[in-house]
Amino acid sequence: MLNGGLIEGQEVCGAPVQGLLTCLPSVQPPNPTPPTPDCCAAIKKGDENCLCAYKDSPQLPKYGIDKALFLALPTKCGLPPCPP
């Protein structure tokens, strides 16, 4: 079991959860870190529109995820920004 009851090997929008978990330090204030190669690789494996749809999820604050940092992550990984 991993954070929030997620099972190892599980995917969200086609992106491996284990890889997405490496993104947490990049989307949590007060001192976010640049995304790691593992984080960016996980995001690139996932469906961008599906992942971006989480921008309004009530789950983000439960994990301490800042919406603005979340929305900046694709660009920091060399992907197009989430649509508005």
N, CA, C and O atoms as a CHARMM CRD file, in Angstrom:
* protein
*
  336
    1    1 MET  N      0.83400  -1.19200   0.00000 PROA 1      0.00000
    2    1 MET  CA     0.00000   0.00000   0.00000 PROA 1      0.00000
    3    1 MET  C      0.87500   1.25100   0.00000 PROA 1      0.00000
    4    1 MET  O      1.92300   1.29900   0.64400 PROA 1      0.00000
    5    2 LEU  N      0.43000   2.23300  -0.71800 PROA 2      0.00000
    6    2 LEU  CA     1.12500   3.50800  -0.75500 PROA 2      0.00000
    7    2 LEU  C      0.19300   4.58100  -0.22400 PROA 2      0.00000
    8    2 LEU  O     -0.86700   4.27000   0.31800 PROA 2      0.00000
    9    3 ASN  N      0.57800   5.84100  -0.37400 PROA 3      0.00000
   10    3 ASN  CA    -0.21800   6.96500   0.12600 PROA 3      0.00000
   11    3 ASN  C     -1.67300   6.85600  -0.29100 PROA 3      0.00000
   12    3 ASN  O     -1.98100   6.48300  -1.42300 PROA 3      0.00000
   13    4 GLY  N     -2.56200   7.18300   0.63200 PROA 4      0.00000
   14    4 GLY  CA    -3.98000   7.25100   0.33000 PROA 4      0.00000
   15    4 GLY  C     -4.59600   5.92600  -0.08100 PROA 4      0.00000
   16    4 GLY  O     -5.65200   5.92100  -0.71400 PROA 4      0.00000
   17    5 GLY  N     -3.97700   4.80900   0.25300 PROA 5      0.00000
   18    5 GLY  CA    -4.54800   3.52500  -0.09000 PROA 5      0.00000
   19    5 GLY  C     -4.29200   3.09900  -1.52300 PROA 5      0.00000
   20    5 GLY  O     -4.88900   2.12600  -1.98400 PROA 5      0.00000
   21    6 LEU  N     -3.42900   3.79000  -2.23800 PROA 6      0.00000
   22    6 LEU  CA    -3.12600   3.41600  -3.60400 PROA 6      0.00000
   23    6 LEU  C     -2.21700   2.19700  -3.60300 PROA 6      0.00000
   24    6 LEU  O     -1.28500   2.10600  -2.80400 PROA 6      0.00000
   25    7 ILE  N     -2.49000   1.27700  -4.48800 PROA 7      0.00000
   26    7 ILE  CA    -1.73200   0.03800  -4.54700 PROA 7      0.00000
   27    7 ILE  C     -0.58700   0.17900  -5.54600 PROA 7      0.00000
   28    7 ILE  O     -0.75300   0.75400  -6.62200 PROA 7      0.00000
   29    8 GLU  N      0.56600  -0.34800  -5.17800 PROA 8      0.00000
   30    8 GLU  CA     1.72900  -0.30900  -6.05500 PROA 8      0.00000
   31    8 GLU  C      1.37700  -0.94600  -7.39200 PROA 8      0.00000
   32    8 GLU  O      0.74800  -2.00400  -7.43100 PROA 8      0.00000
   33    9 GLY  N      1.77700  -0.31300  -8.48100 PROA 9      0.00000
   34    9 GLY  CA     1.46600  -0.79900  -9.81300 PROA 9      0.00000
   35    9 GLY  C      0.20700  -0.18500 -10.39500 PROA 9      0.00000
   36    9 GLY  O     -0.07800  -0.36500 -11.57900 PROA 9      0.00000
   37   10 GLN  N     -0.54500   0.53300  -9.58800 PROA 10     0.00000
   38   10 GLN  CA    -1.77100   1.17200 -10.05700 PROA 10     0.00000
   39   10 GLN  C     -1.42700   2.37500 -10.91700 PROA 10     0.00000
   40   10 GLN  O     -0.36400   2.97700 -10.76700 PROA 10     0.00000
   41   11 GLU  N     -2.34000   2.72200 -11.82200 PROA 11     0.00000
   42   11 GLU  CA    -2.15500   3.88000 -12.68700 PROA 11     0.00000
   43   11 GLU  C     -3.29600   4.87100 -12.50700 PROA 11     0.00000
   44   11 GLU  O     -4.42000   4.50100 -12.16500 PROA 11     0.00000
   45   12 VAL  N     -2.98100   6.13400 -12.74500 PROA 12     0.00000
   46   12 VAL  CA    -3.97100   7.20000 -12.79900 PROA 12     0.00000
   47   12 VAL  C     -3.81500   7.83600 -14.17600 PROA 12     0.00000
   48   12 VAL  O     -2.75300   8.37200 -14.49400 PROA 12     0.00000
   49   13 CYS  N     -4.84600   7.78200 -14.98100 PROA 13     0.00000
   50   13 CYS  CA    -4.81500   8.35600 -16.32100 PROA 13     0.00000
   51   13 CYS  C     -3.67400   7.76400 -17.16300 PROA 13     0.00000
   52   13 CYS  O     -3.12600   8.44100 -18.03300 PROA 13     0.00000
   53   14 GLY  N     -3.32500   6.52000 -16.90500 PROA 14     0.00000
   54   14 GLY  CA    -2.25200   5.86700 -17.63400 PROA 14     0.00000
   55   14 GLY  C     -0.86300   6.13600 -17.08800 PROA 14     0.00000
   56   14 GLY  O      0.11700   5.58800 -17.59100 PROA 14     0.00000
   57   15 ALA  N     -0.76800   6.97000 -16.06800 PROA 15     0.00000
   58   15 ALA  CA     0.52800   7.28600 -15.45400 PROA 15     0.00000
   59   15 ALA  C      0.71000   6.42000 -14.21100 PROA 15     0.00000
   60   15 ALA  O     -0.22700   6.26500 -13.42700 PROA 15     0.00000
   61   16 PRO  N      1.89900   5.85500 -14.01800 PROA 16     0.00000
   62   16 PRO  CA     2.12000   5.01700 -12.83500 PROA 16     0.00000
   63   16 PRO  C      2.06600   5.83600 -11.54300 PROA 16     0.00000
   64   16 PRO  O      2.73400   6.86200 -11.41400 PROA 16     0.00000
   65   17 VAL  N      1.27200   5.37000 -10.60600 PROA 17     0.00000
   66   17 VAL  CA     1.10300   6.07900  -9.33000 PROA 17     0.00000
   67   17 VAL  C      2.44300   6.23100  -8.62400 PROA 17     0.00000
   68   17 VAL  O      2.73600   7.28300  -8.05500 PROA 17     0.00000
   69   18 GLN  N      3.25100   5.18400  -8.66200 PROA 18     0.00000
   70   18 GLN  CA     4.54800   5.24500  -7.98000 PROA 18     0.00000
   71   18 GLN  C      5.37900   6.40500  -8.54300 PROA 18     0.00000
   72   18 GLN  O      6.05600   7.09700  -7.78300 PROA 18     0.00000
   73   19 GLY  N      5.34000   6.62400  -9.84500 PROA 19     0.00000
   74   19 GLY  CA     6.05500   7.74600 -10.45600 PROA 19     0.00000
   75   19 GLY  C      5.43200   9.07500 -10.09300 PROA 19     0.00000
   76   19 GLY  O      6.13600  10.05100  -9.83200 PROA 19     0.00000
   77   20 LEU  N      4.09000   9.11400 -10.07600 PROA 20     0.00000
   78   20 LEU  CA     3.41100  10.36500  -9.71900 PROA 20     0.00000
   79   20 LEU  C      3.71300  10.78400  -8.28900 PROA 20     0.00000
   80   20 LEU  O      3.76900  11.97700  -7.98800 PROA 20     0.00000
   81   21 LEU  N      3.90900   9.81100  -7.40800 PROA 21     0.00000
   82   21 LEU  CA     4.22400  10.14500  -6.02000 PROA 21     0.00000
   83   21 LEU  C      5.54700  10.89500  -5.91200 PROA 21     0.00000
   84   21 LEU  O      5.75100  11.65800  -4.96700 PROA 21     0.00000
   85   22 THR  N      6.44900  10.68600  -6.87200 PROA 22     0.00000
   86   22 THR  CA     7.71400  11.41300  -6.83900 PROA 22     0.00000
   87   22 THR  C      7.50900  12.88700  -7.18400 PROA 22     0.00000
   88   22 THR  O      8.41600  13.70000  -7.00800 PROA 22     0.00000
   89   23 CYS  N      6.31400  13.23200  -7.67600 PROA 23     0.00000
   90   23 CYS  CA     5.99100  14.63000  -8.00800 PROA 23     0.00000
   91   23 CYS  C      5.53700  15.43100  -6.78100 PROA 23     0.00000
   92   23 CYS  O      5.52700  16.66100  -6.81800 PROA 23     0.00000
   93   24 LEU  N      5.16800  14.75400  -5.71400 PROA 24     0.00000
   94   24 LEU  CA     4.62500  15.46700  -4.55300 PROA 24     0.00000
   95   24 LEU  C      5.49900  16.61400  -4.05800 PROA 24     0.00000
   96   24 LEU  O      4.96200  17.68900  -3.79200 PROA 24     0.00000
   97   25 PRO  N      6.82000  16.44700  -3.91800 PROA 25     0.00000
   98   25 PRO  CA     7.62900  17.58000  -3.43300 PROA 25     0.00000
   99   25 PRO  C      7.60000  18.78900  -4.37400 PROA 25     0.00000
  100   25 PRO  O      7.94900  19.89800  -3.96900 PROA 25     0.00000
  101   26 SER  N      7.19200  18.58000  -5.61000 PROA 26     0.00000
  102   26 SER  CA     7.13700  19.68200  -6.58400 PROA 26     0.00000
  103   26 SER  C      5.82000  20.44600  -6.54900 PROA 26     0.00000
  104   26 SER  O      5.71100  21.52600  -7.13100 PROA 26     0.00000
  105   27 VAL  N      4.82700  19.89600  -5.87700 PROA 27     0.00000
  106   27 VAL  CA     3.50800  20.53600  -5.86900 PROA 27     0.00000
  107   27 VAL  C      3.01800  20.86800  -4.46100 PROA 27     0.00000
  108   27 VAL  O      1.86500  21.25400  -4.27100 PROA 27     0.00000
  109   28 GLN  N      3.90100  20.71600  -3.48200 PROA 28     0.00000
  110   28 GLN  CA     3.54100  21.01600  -2.10200 PROA 28     0.00000
  111   28 GLN  C      4.33500  22.21400  -1.59300 PROA 28     0.00000
  112   28 GLN  O      5.56600  22.19800  -1.59200 PROA 28     0.00000
  113   29 PRO  N      3.60800  23.27000  -1.15300 PROA 29     0.00000
  114   29 PRO  CA     4.30100  24.40100  -0.54900 PROA 29     0.00000
  115   29 PRO  C      4.82400  24.00800   0.83800 PROA 29     0.00000
  116   29 PRO  O      4.40800  22.96900   1.35100 PROA 29     0.00000
  117   30 PRO  N      5.68700  24.76200   1.45400 PROA 30     0.00000
  118   30 PRO  CA     6.08500  26.11700   1.08600 PROA 30     0.00000
  119   30 PRO  C      7.32800  26.17200   0.20100 PROA 30     0.00000
  120   30 PRO  O      7.61000  27.22100  -0.37800 PROA 30     0.00000
  121   31 ASN  N      8.07600  25.08400   0.07800 PROA 31     0.00000
  122   31 ASN  CA     9.32400  25.10400  -0.69700 PROA 31     0.00000
  123   31 ASN  C      9.33300  23.98800  -1.72900 PROA 31     0.00000
  124   31 ASN  O     10.05000  23.00100  -1.56300 PROA 31     0.00000
  125   32 PRO  N      8.54600  24.12700  -2.79700 PROA 32     0.00000
  126   32 PRO  CA     8.50100  23.05600  -3.79800 PROA 32     0.00000
  127   32 PRO  C      9.85400  22.90200  -4.50500 PROA 32     0.00000
  128   32 PRO  O     10.58200  23.87100  -4.72200 PROA 32     0.00000
  129   33 THR  N     10.15700  21.66900  -4.84800 PROA 33     0.00000
  130   33 THR  CA    11.40000  21.37000  -5.55200 PROA 33     0.00000
  131   33 THR  C     11.11200  21.19400  -7.04400 PROA 33     0.00000
  132   33 THR  O      9.97000  20.92800  -7.41900 PROA 33     0.00000
  133   34 PRO  N     12.11500  21.33500  -7.89000 PROA 34     0.00000
  134   34 PRO  CA    11.89600  21.04600  -9.31500 PROA 34     0.00000
  135   34 PRO  C     11.49100  19.58200  -9.49200 PROA 34     0.00000
  136   34 PRO  O     11.92700  18.72400  -8.72400 PROA 34     0.00000
  137   35 PRO  N     10.66300  19.28900 -10.49400 PROA 35     0.00000
  138   35 PRO  CA    10.26700  17.89200 -10.69600 PROA 35     0.00000
  139   35 PRO  C     11.46900  17.02300 -11.05600 PROA 35     0.00000
  140   35 PRO  O     12.36700  17.45000 -11.78200 PROA 35     0.00000
  141   36 THR  N     11.46900  15.82000 -10.54400 PROA 36     0.00000
  142   36 THR  CA    12.53800  14.86400 -10.83000 PROA 36     0.00000
  143   36 THR  C     12.31500  14.22800 -12.19900 PROA 36     0.00000
  144   36 THR  O     11.21200  14.29700 -12.74200 PROA 36     0.00000
  145   37 PRO  N     13.34400  13.61500 -12.75400 PROA 37     0.00000
  146   37 PRO  CA    13.15100  12.87500 -14.01300 PROA 37     0.00000
  147   37 PRO  C     12.07200  11.79500 -13.89800 PROA 37     0.00000
  148   37 PRO  O     11.31600  11.57300 -14.84400 PROA 37     0.00000
  149   38 ASP  N     11.99600  11.12100 -12.74200 PROA 38     0.00000
  150   38 ASP  CA    10.95900  10.09700 -12.55400 PROA 38     0.00000
  151   38 ASP  C      9.56500  10.70500 -12.57100 PROA 38     0.00000
  152   38 ASP  O      8.63400  10.12200 -13.12600 PROA 38     0.00000
  153   39 CYS  N      9.42400  11.86700 -11.96800 PROA 39     0.00000
  154   39 CYS  CA     8.14500  12.58000 -11.96500 PROA 39     0.00000
  155   39 CYS  C      7.73800  12.90900 -13.39900 PROA 39     0.00000
  156   39 CYS  O      6.62400  12.59700 -13.81800 PROA 39     0.00000
  157   40 CYS  N      8.62600  13.52600 -14.13600 PROA 40     0.00000
  158   40 CYS  CA     8.31200  13.93300 -15.50900 PROA 40     0.00000
  159   40 CYS  C      8.03700  12.72700 -16.40100 PROA 40     0.00000
  160   40 CYS  O      7.16600  12.78400 -17.27000 PROA 40     0.00000
  161   41 ALA  N      8.77400  11.63500 -16.19200 PROA 41     0.00000
  162   41 ALA  CA     8.54200  10.42700 -16.98900 PROA 41     0.00000
  163   41 ALA  C      7.14000   9.87900 -16.72700 PROA 41     0.00000
  164   41 ALA  O      6.46500   9.42400 -17.65000 PROA 41     0.00000
  165   42 ALA  N      6.70700   9.92400 -15.47200 PROA 42     0.00000
  166   42 ALA  CA     5.36200   9.44000 -15.13300 PROA 42     0.00000
  167   42 ALA  C      4.30100  10.31200 -15.78300 PROA 42     0.00000
  168   42 ALA  O      3.32900   9.79800 -16.33700 PROA 42     0.00000
  169   43 ILE  N      4.47900  11.62700 -15.72100 PROA 43     0.00000
  170   43 ILE  CA     3.51000  12.53400 -16.32000 PROA 43     0.00000
  171   43 ILE  C      3.43400  12.32300 -17.82900 PROA 43     0.00000
  172   43 ILE  O      2.34800  12.33300 -18.40900 PROA 43     0.00000
  173   44 LYS  N      4.58600  12.13200 -18.45700 PROA 44     0.00000
  174   44 LYS  CA     4.62700  11.94600 -19.91000 PROA 44     0.00000
  175   44 LYS  C      3.97000  10.64200 -20.34500 PROA 44     0.00000
  176   44 LYS  O      3.51100  10.53600 -21.48200 PROA 44     0.00000
  177   45 LYS  N      3.91800   9.64600 -19.46000 PROA 45     0.00000
  178   45 LYS  CA     3.25400   8.37800 -19.78200 PROA 45     0.00000
  179   45 LYS  C      1.73800   8.51000 -19.70500 PROA 45     0.00000
  180   45 LYS  O      1.01000   7.75200 -20.34500 PROA 45     0.00000
  181   46 GLY  N      1.26800   9.47100 -18.92400 PROA 46     0.00000
  182   46 GLY  CA    -0.16500   9.60400 -18.69900 PROA 46     0.00000
  183   46 GLY  C     -0.86300  10.41800 -19.77700 PROA 46     0.00000
  184   46 GLY  O     -0.22500  11.09100 -20.58700 PROA 46     0.00000
  185   47 ASP  N     -2.17500  10.34200 -19.76700 PROA 47     0.00000
  186   47 ASP  CA    -3.01200  11.13700 -20.65800 PROA 47     0.00000
  187   47 ASP  C     -3.10700  12.54900 -20.09100 PROA 47     0.00000
  188   47 ASP  O     -3.65800  12.75800 -19.01100 PROA 47     0.00000
  189   48 GLU  N     -2.56400  13.51600 -20.83200 PROA 48     0.00000
  190   48 GLU  CA    -2.47200  14.88500 -20.31000 PROA 48     0.00000
  191   48 GLU  C     -3.83300  15.47400 -19.95100 PROA 48     0.00000
  192   48 GLU  O     -3.98200  16.07800 -18.88900 PROA 48     0.00000
  193   49 ASN  N     -4.82300  15.30800 -20.82000 PROA 49     0.00000
  194   49 ASN  CA    -6.14500  15.88100 -20.53600 PROA 49     0.00000
  195   49 ASN  C     -6.76800  15.24900 -19.29800 PROA 49     0.00000
  196   49 ASN  O     -7.42300  15.92700 -18.50700 PROA 49     0.00000
  197   50 CYS  N     -6.56200  13.95500 -19.13800 PROA 50     0.00000
  198   50 CYS  CA    -7.08500  13.26100 -17.96500 PROA 50     0.00000
  199   50 CYS  C     -6.40300  13.76500 -16.69700 PROA 50     0.00000
  200   50 CYS  O     -7.06800  14.06300 -15.70500 PROA 50     0.00000
  201   51 LEU  N     -5.06500  13.85900 -16.73200 PROA 51     0.00000
  202   51 LEU  CA    -4.33800  14.34900 -15.55500 PROA 51     0.00000
  203   51 LEU  C     -4.72400  15.79000 -15.23700 PROA 51     0.00000
  204   51 LEU  O     -4.92100  16.13800 -14.07200 PROA 51     0.00000
  205   52 CYS  N     -4.83300  16.62600 -16.26100 PROA 52     0.00000
  206   52 CYS  CA    -5.18300  18.03100 -16.04200 PROA 52     0.00000
  207   52 CYS  C     -6.58900  18.18700 -15.46800 PROA 52     0.00000
  208   52 CYS  O     -6.87400  19.17300 -14.78800 PROA 52     0.00000
  209   53 ALA  N     -7.46100  17.23000 -15.73400 PROA 53     0.00000
  210   53 ALA  CA    -8.82800  17.29500 -15.20700 PROA 53     0.00000
  211   53 ALA  C     -8.84200  17.25400 -13.68000 PROA 53     0.00000
  212   53 ALA  O     -9.83300  17.63800 -13.05900 PROA 53     0.00000
  213   54 TYR  N     -7.76100  16.79500 -13.07900 PROA 54     0.00000
  214   54 TYR  CA    -7.67100  16.75400 -11.61700 PROA 54     0.00000
  215   54 TYR  C     -7.44600  18.12800 -11.00100 PROA 54     0.00000
  216   54 TYR  O     -7.44300  18.26000  -9.77800 PROA 54     0.00000
  217   55 LYS  N     -7.25800  19.14800 -11.82400 PROA 55     0.00000
  218   55 LYS  CA    -6.96000  20.49000 -11.29600 PROA 55     0.00000
  219   55 LYS  C     -8.04600  21.00500 -10.36400 PROA 55     0.00000
  220   55 LYS  O     -7.76400  21.81500  -9.48100 PROA 55     0.00000
  221   56 ASP  N     -9.26900  20.55700 -10.54100 PROA 56     0.00000
  222   56 ASP  CA   -10.37200  21.00800  -9.69000 PROA 56     0.00000
  223   56 ASP  C    -10.81400  19.93800  -8.69500 PROA 56     0.00000
  224   56 ASP  O    -11.87700  20.05100  -8.08300 PROA 56     0.00000
  225   57 SER  N     -9.99900  18.90900  -8.53900 PROA 57     0.00000
  226   57 SER  CA   -10.35200  17.81400  -7.63900 PROA 57     0.00000
  227   57 SER  C    -10.24900  18.23900  -6.17600 PROA 57     0.00000
  228   57 SER  O     -9.28500  18.89600  -5.78200 PROA 57     0.00000
  229   58 PRO  N    -11.24000  17.86400  -5.37800 PROA 58     0.00000
  230   58 PRO  CA   -11.15000  18.13300  -3.94200 PROA 58     0.00000
  231   58 PRO  C    -10.07500  17.28400  -3.26500 PROA 58     0.00000
  232   58 PRO  O     -9.77400  17.49000  -2.08900 PROA 58     0.00000
  233   59 GLN  N     -9.49800  16.33500  -3.99500 PROA 59     0.00000
  234   59 GLN  CA    -8.44500  15.48600  -3.43800 PROA 59     0.00000
  235   59 GLN  C     -7.11400  16.22400  -3.30900 PROA 59     0.00000
  236   59 GLN  O     -6.31000  15.90000  -2.43500 PROA 59     0.00000
  237   60 LEU  N     -6.87400  17.21800  -4.17700 PROA 60     0.00000
  238   60 LEU  CA    -5.58200  17.91400  -4.14700 PROA 60     0.00000
  239   60 LEU  C     -5.24800  18.47500  -2.76700 PROA 60     0.00000
  240   60 LEU  O     -4.16600  18.19900  -2.25000 PROA 60     0.00000
  241   61 PRO  N     -6.13600  19.24700  -2.15700 PROA 61     0.00000
  242   61 PRO  CA    -5.80500  19.78400  -0.82100 PROA 61     0.00000
  243   61 PRO  C     -5.61200  18.69800   0.23600 PROA 61     0.00000
  244   61 PRO  O     -4.85500  18.88800   1.18800 PROA 61     0.00000
  245   62 LYS  N     -6.28800  17.56700   0.07500 PROA 62     0.00000
  246   62 LYS  CA    -6.14700  16.47200   1.04400 PROA 62     0.00000
  247   62 LYS  C     -4.71600  15.94900   1.08100 PROA 62     0.00000
  248   62 LYS  O     -4.26100  15.43500   2.10200 PROA 62     0.00000
  249   63 TYR  N     -4.01100  16.08400  -0.03900 PROA 63     0.00000
  250   63 TYR  CA    -2.62200  15.63600  -0.11700 PROA 63     0.00000
  251   63 TYR  C     -1.63700  16.79300  -0.03300 PROA 63     0.00000
  252   63 TYR  O     -0.44600  16.62200  -0.29000 PROA 63     0.00000
  253   64 GLY  N     -2.13800  17.97300   0.32900 PROA 64     0.00000
  254   64 GLY  CA    -1.27600  19.14200   0.46900 PROA 64     0.00000
  255   64 GLY  C     -0.78800  19.69300  -0.85800 PROA 64     0.00000
  256   64 GLY  O      0.23700  20.37300  -0.91200 PROA 64     0.00000
  257   65 ILE  N     -1.51700  19.40300  -1.93300 PROA 65     0.00000
  258   65 ILE  CA    -1.10800  19.82000  -3.27100 PROA 65     0.00000
  259   65 ILE  C     -1.68000  21.20200  -3.57600 PROA 65     0.00000
  260   65 ILE  O     -2.88600  21.43000  -3.47100 PROA 65     0.00000
  261   66 ASP  N     -0.80400  22.10400  -3.94900 PROA 66     0.00000
  262   66 ASP  CA    -1.18600  23.45900  -4.32200 PROA 66     0.00000
  263   66 ASP  C     -1.62700  23.46500  -5.78300 PROA 66     0.00000
  264   66 ASP  O     -0.90700  22.97000  -6.65000 PROA 66     0.00000
  265   67 LYS  N     -2.79700  24.01800  -6.05800 PROA 67     0.00000
  266   67 LYS  CA    -3.35300  23.99900  -7.41500 PROA 67     0.00000
  267   67 LYS  C     -2.43900  24.69900  -8.42200 PROA 67     0.00000
  268   67 LYS  O     -2.24200  24.18700  -9.52400 PROA 67     0.00000
  269   68 ALA  N     -1.88800  25.83800  -8.07400 PROA 68     0.00000
  270   68 ALA  CA    -1.02100  26.57600  -8.99800 PROA 68     0.00000
  271   68 ALA  C      0.24600  25.77100  -9.30200 PROA 68     0.00000
  272   68 ALA  O      0.69700  25.73900 -10.44700 PROA 68     0.00000
  273   69 LEU  N      0.81400  25.12800  -8.29700 PROA 69     0.00000
  274   69 LEU  CA     2.00300  24.30200  -8.51500 PROA 69     0.00000
  275   69 LEU  C      1.65900  23.08200  -9.36700 PROA 69     0.00000
  276   69 LEU  O      2.44400  22.67000 -10.22100 PROA 69     0.00000
  277   70 PHE  N      0.48900  22.51400  -9.12800 PROA 70     0.00000
  278   70 PHE  CA     0.01000  21.37700  -9.90800 PROA 70     0.00000
  279   70 PHE  C     -0.11400  21.76500 -11.38100 PROA 70     0.00000
  280   70 PHE  O      0.31400  21.02400 -12.26600 PROA 70     0.00000
  281   71 LEU  N     -0.70300  22.93100 -11.63300 PROA 71     0.00000
  282   71 LEU  CA    -0.89700  23.37900 -13.01200 PROA 71     0.00000
  283   71 LEU  C      0.41000  23.73300 -13.71200 PROA 71     0.00000
  284   71 LEU  O      0.48600  23.67200 -14.93900 PROA 71     0.00000
  285   72 ALA  N      1.43200  24.09800 -12.95700 PROA 72     0.00000
  286   72 ALA  CA     2.72800  24.44300 -13.53500 PROA 72     0.00000
  287   72 ALA  C      3.57600  23.21300 -13.86600 PROA 72     0.00000
  288   72 ALA  O      4.54000  23.31200 -14.62400 PROA 72     0.00000
  289   73 LEU  N      3.22700  22.07500 -13.31000 PROA 73     0.00000
  290   73 LEU  CA     4.06100  20.87700 -13.44600 PROA 73     0.00000
  291   73 LEU  C      4.25500  20.42000 -14.89600 PROA 73     0.00000
  292   73 LEU  O      5.39000  20.13900 -15.27900 PROA 73     0.00000
  293   74 PRO  N      3.21200  20.33300 -15.71500 PROA 74     0.00000
  294   74 PRO  CA     3.45300  19.88300 -17.09600 PROA 74     0.00000
  295   74 PRO  C      4.48800  20.74600 -17.83000 PROA 74     0.00000
  296   74 PRO  O      5.37400  20.21700 -18.50100 PROA 74     0.00000
  297   75 THR  N      4.37600  22.05100 -17.70300 PROA 75     0.00000
  298   75 THR  CA     5.31500  22.95000 -18.37800 PROA 75     0.00000
  299   75 THR  C      6.73700  22.72000 -17.87300 PROA 75     0.00000
  300   75 THR  O      7.68800  22.73700 -18.65600 PROA 75     0.00000
  301   76 LYS  N      6.88200  22.50600 -16.56800 PROA 76     0.00000
  302   76 LYS  CA     8.20700  22.25900 -15.99700 PROA 76     0.00000
  303   76 LYS  C      8.80400  20.93800 -16.50300 PROA 76     0.00000
  304   76 LYS  O     10.01800  20.73600 -16.45600 PROA 76     0.00000
  305   77 CYS  N      7.93700  20.05000 -16.98300 PROA 77     0.00000
  306   77 CYS  CA     8.39800  18.77200 -17.52200 PROA 77     0.00000
  307   77 CYS  C      8.48000  18.79100 -19.05100 PROA 77     0.00000
  308   77 CYS  O      8.66300  17.74600 -19.67500 PROA 77     0.00000
  309   78 GLY  N      8.34600  19.97300 -19.65500 PROA 78     0.00000
  310   78 GLY  CA     8.47800  20.08800 -21.09800 PROA 78     0.00000
  311   78 GLY  C      7.23700  19.71000 -21.88100 PROA 78     0.00000
  312   78 GLY  O      7.31400  19.41000 -23.07200 PROA 78     0.00000
  313   79 LEU  N      6.09300  19.72500 -21.21400 PROA 79     0.00000
  314   79 LEU  CA     4.81600  19.42800 -21.87000 PROA 79     0.00000
  315   79 LEU  C      3.99200  20.70100 -22.00500 PROA 79     0.00000
  316   79 LEU  O      4.28000  21.69700 -21.34200 PROA 79     0.00000
  317   80 PRO  N      2.97200  20.68000 -22.85600 PROA 80     0.00000
  318   80 PRO  CA     2.09100  21.84500 -22.94000 PROA 80     0.00000
  319   80 PRO  C      1.36100  22.05800 -21.61200 PROA 80     0.00000
  320   80 PRO  O      1.13800  21.10400 -20.86700 PROA 80     0.00000
  321   81 PRO  N      0.99000  23.30200 -21.31700 PROA 81     0.00000
  322   81 PRO  CA     0.26000  23.56500 -20.06800 PROA 81     0.00000
  323   81 PRO  C     -1.13700  22.95200 -20.11500 PROA 81     0.00000
  324   81 PRO  O     -1.67400  22.67000 -21.18600 PROA 81     0.00000
  325   82 CYS  N     -1.70000  22.75700 -18.95000 PROA 82     0.00000
  326   82 CYS  CA    -3.08600  22.27500 -18.86200 PROA 82     0.00000
  327   82 CYS  C     -4.00400  23.32500 -19.48700 PROA 82     0.00000
  328   82 CYS  O     -3.77800  24.52600 -19.33400 PROA 82     0.00000
  329   83 PRO  N     -5.04600  22.86100 -20.19600 PROA 83     0.00000
  330   83 PRO  CA    -6.00600  23.83600 -20.73300 PROA 83     0.00000
  331   83 PRO  C     -6.77600  24.49700 -19.58900 PROA 83     0.00000
  332   83 PRO  O     -6.94100  23.91600 -18.51700 PROA 83     0.00000
  333   84 PRO  N     -7.23900  25.71500 -19.83700 PROA 84     0.00000
  334   84 PRO  CA    -7.97700  26.42900 -18.76100 PROA 84     0.00000
  335   84 PRO  C     -9.28200  25.74900 -18.39600 PROA 84     0.00000
  336   84 PRO  O    -10.00300  26.22600 -17.51900 PROA 84     0.00000
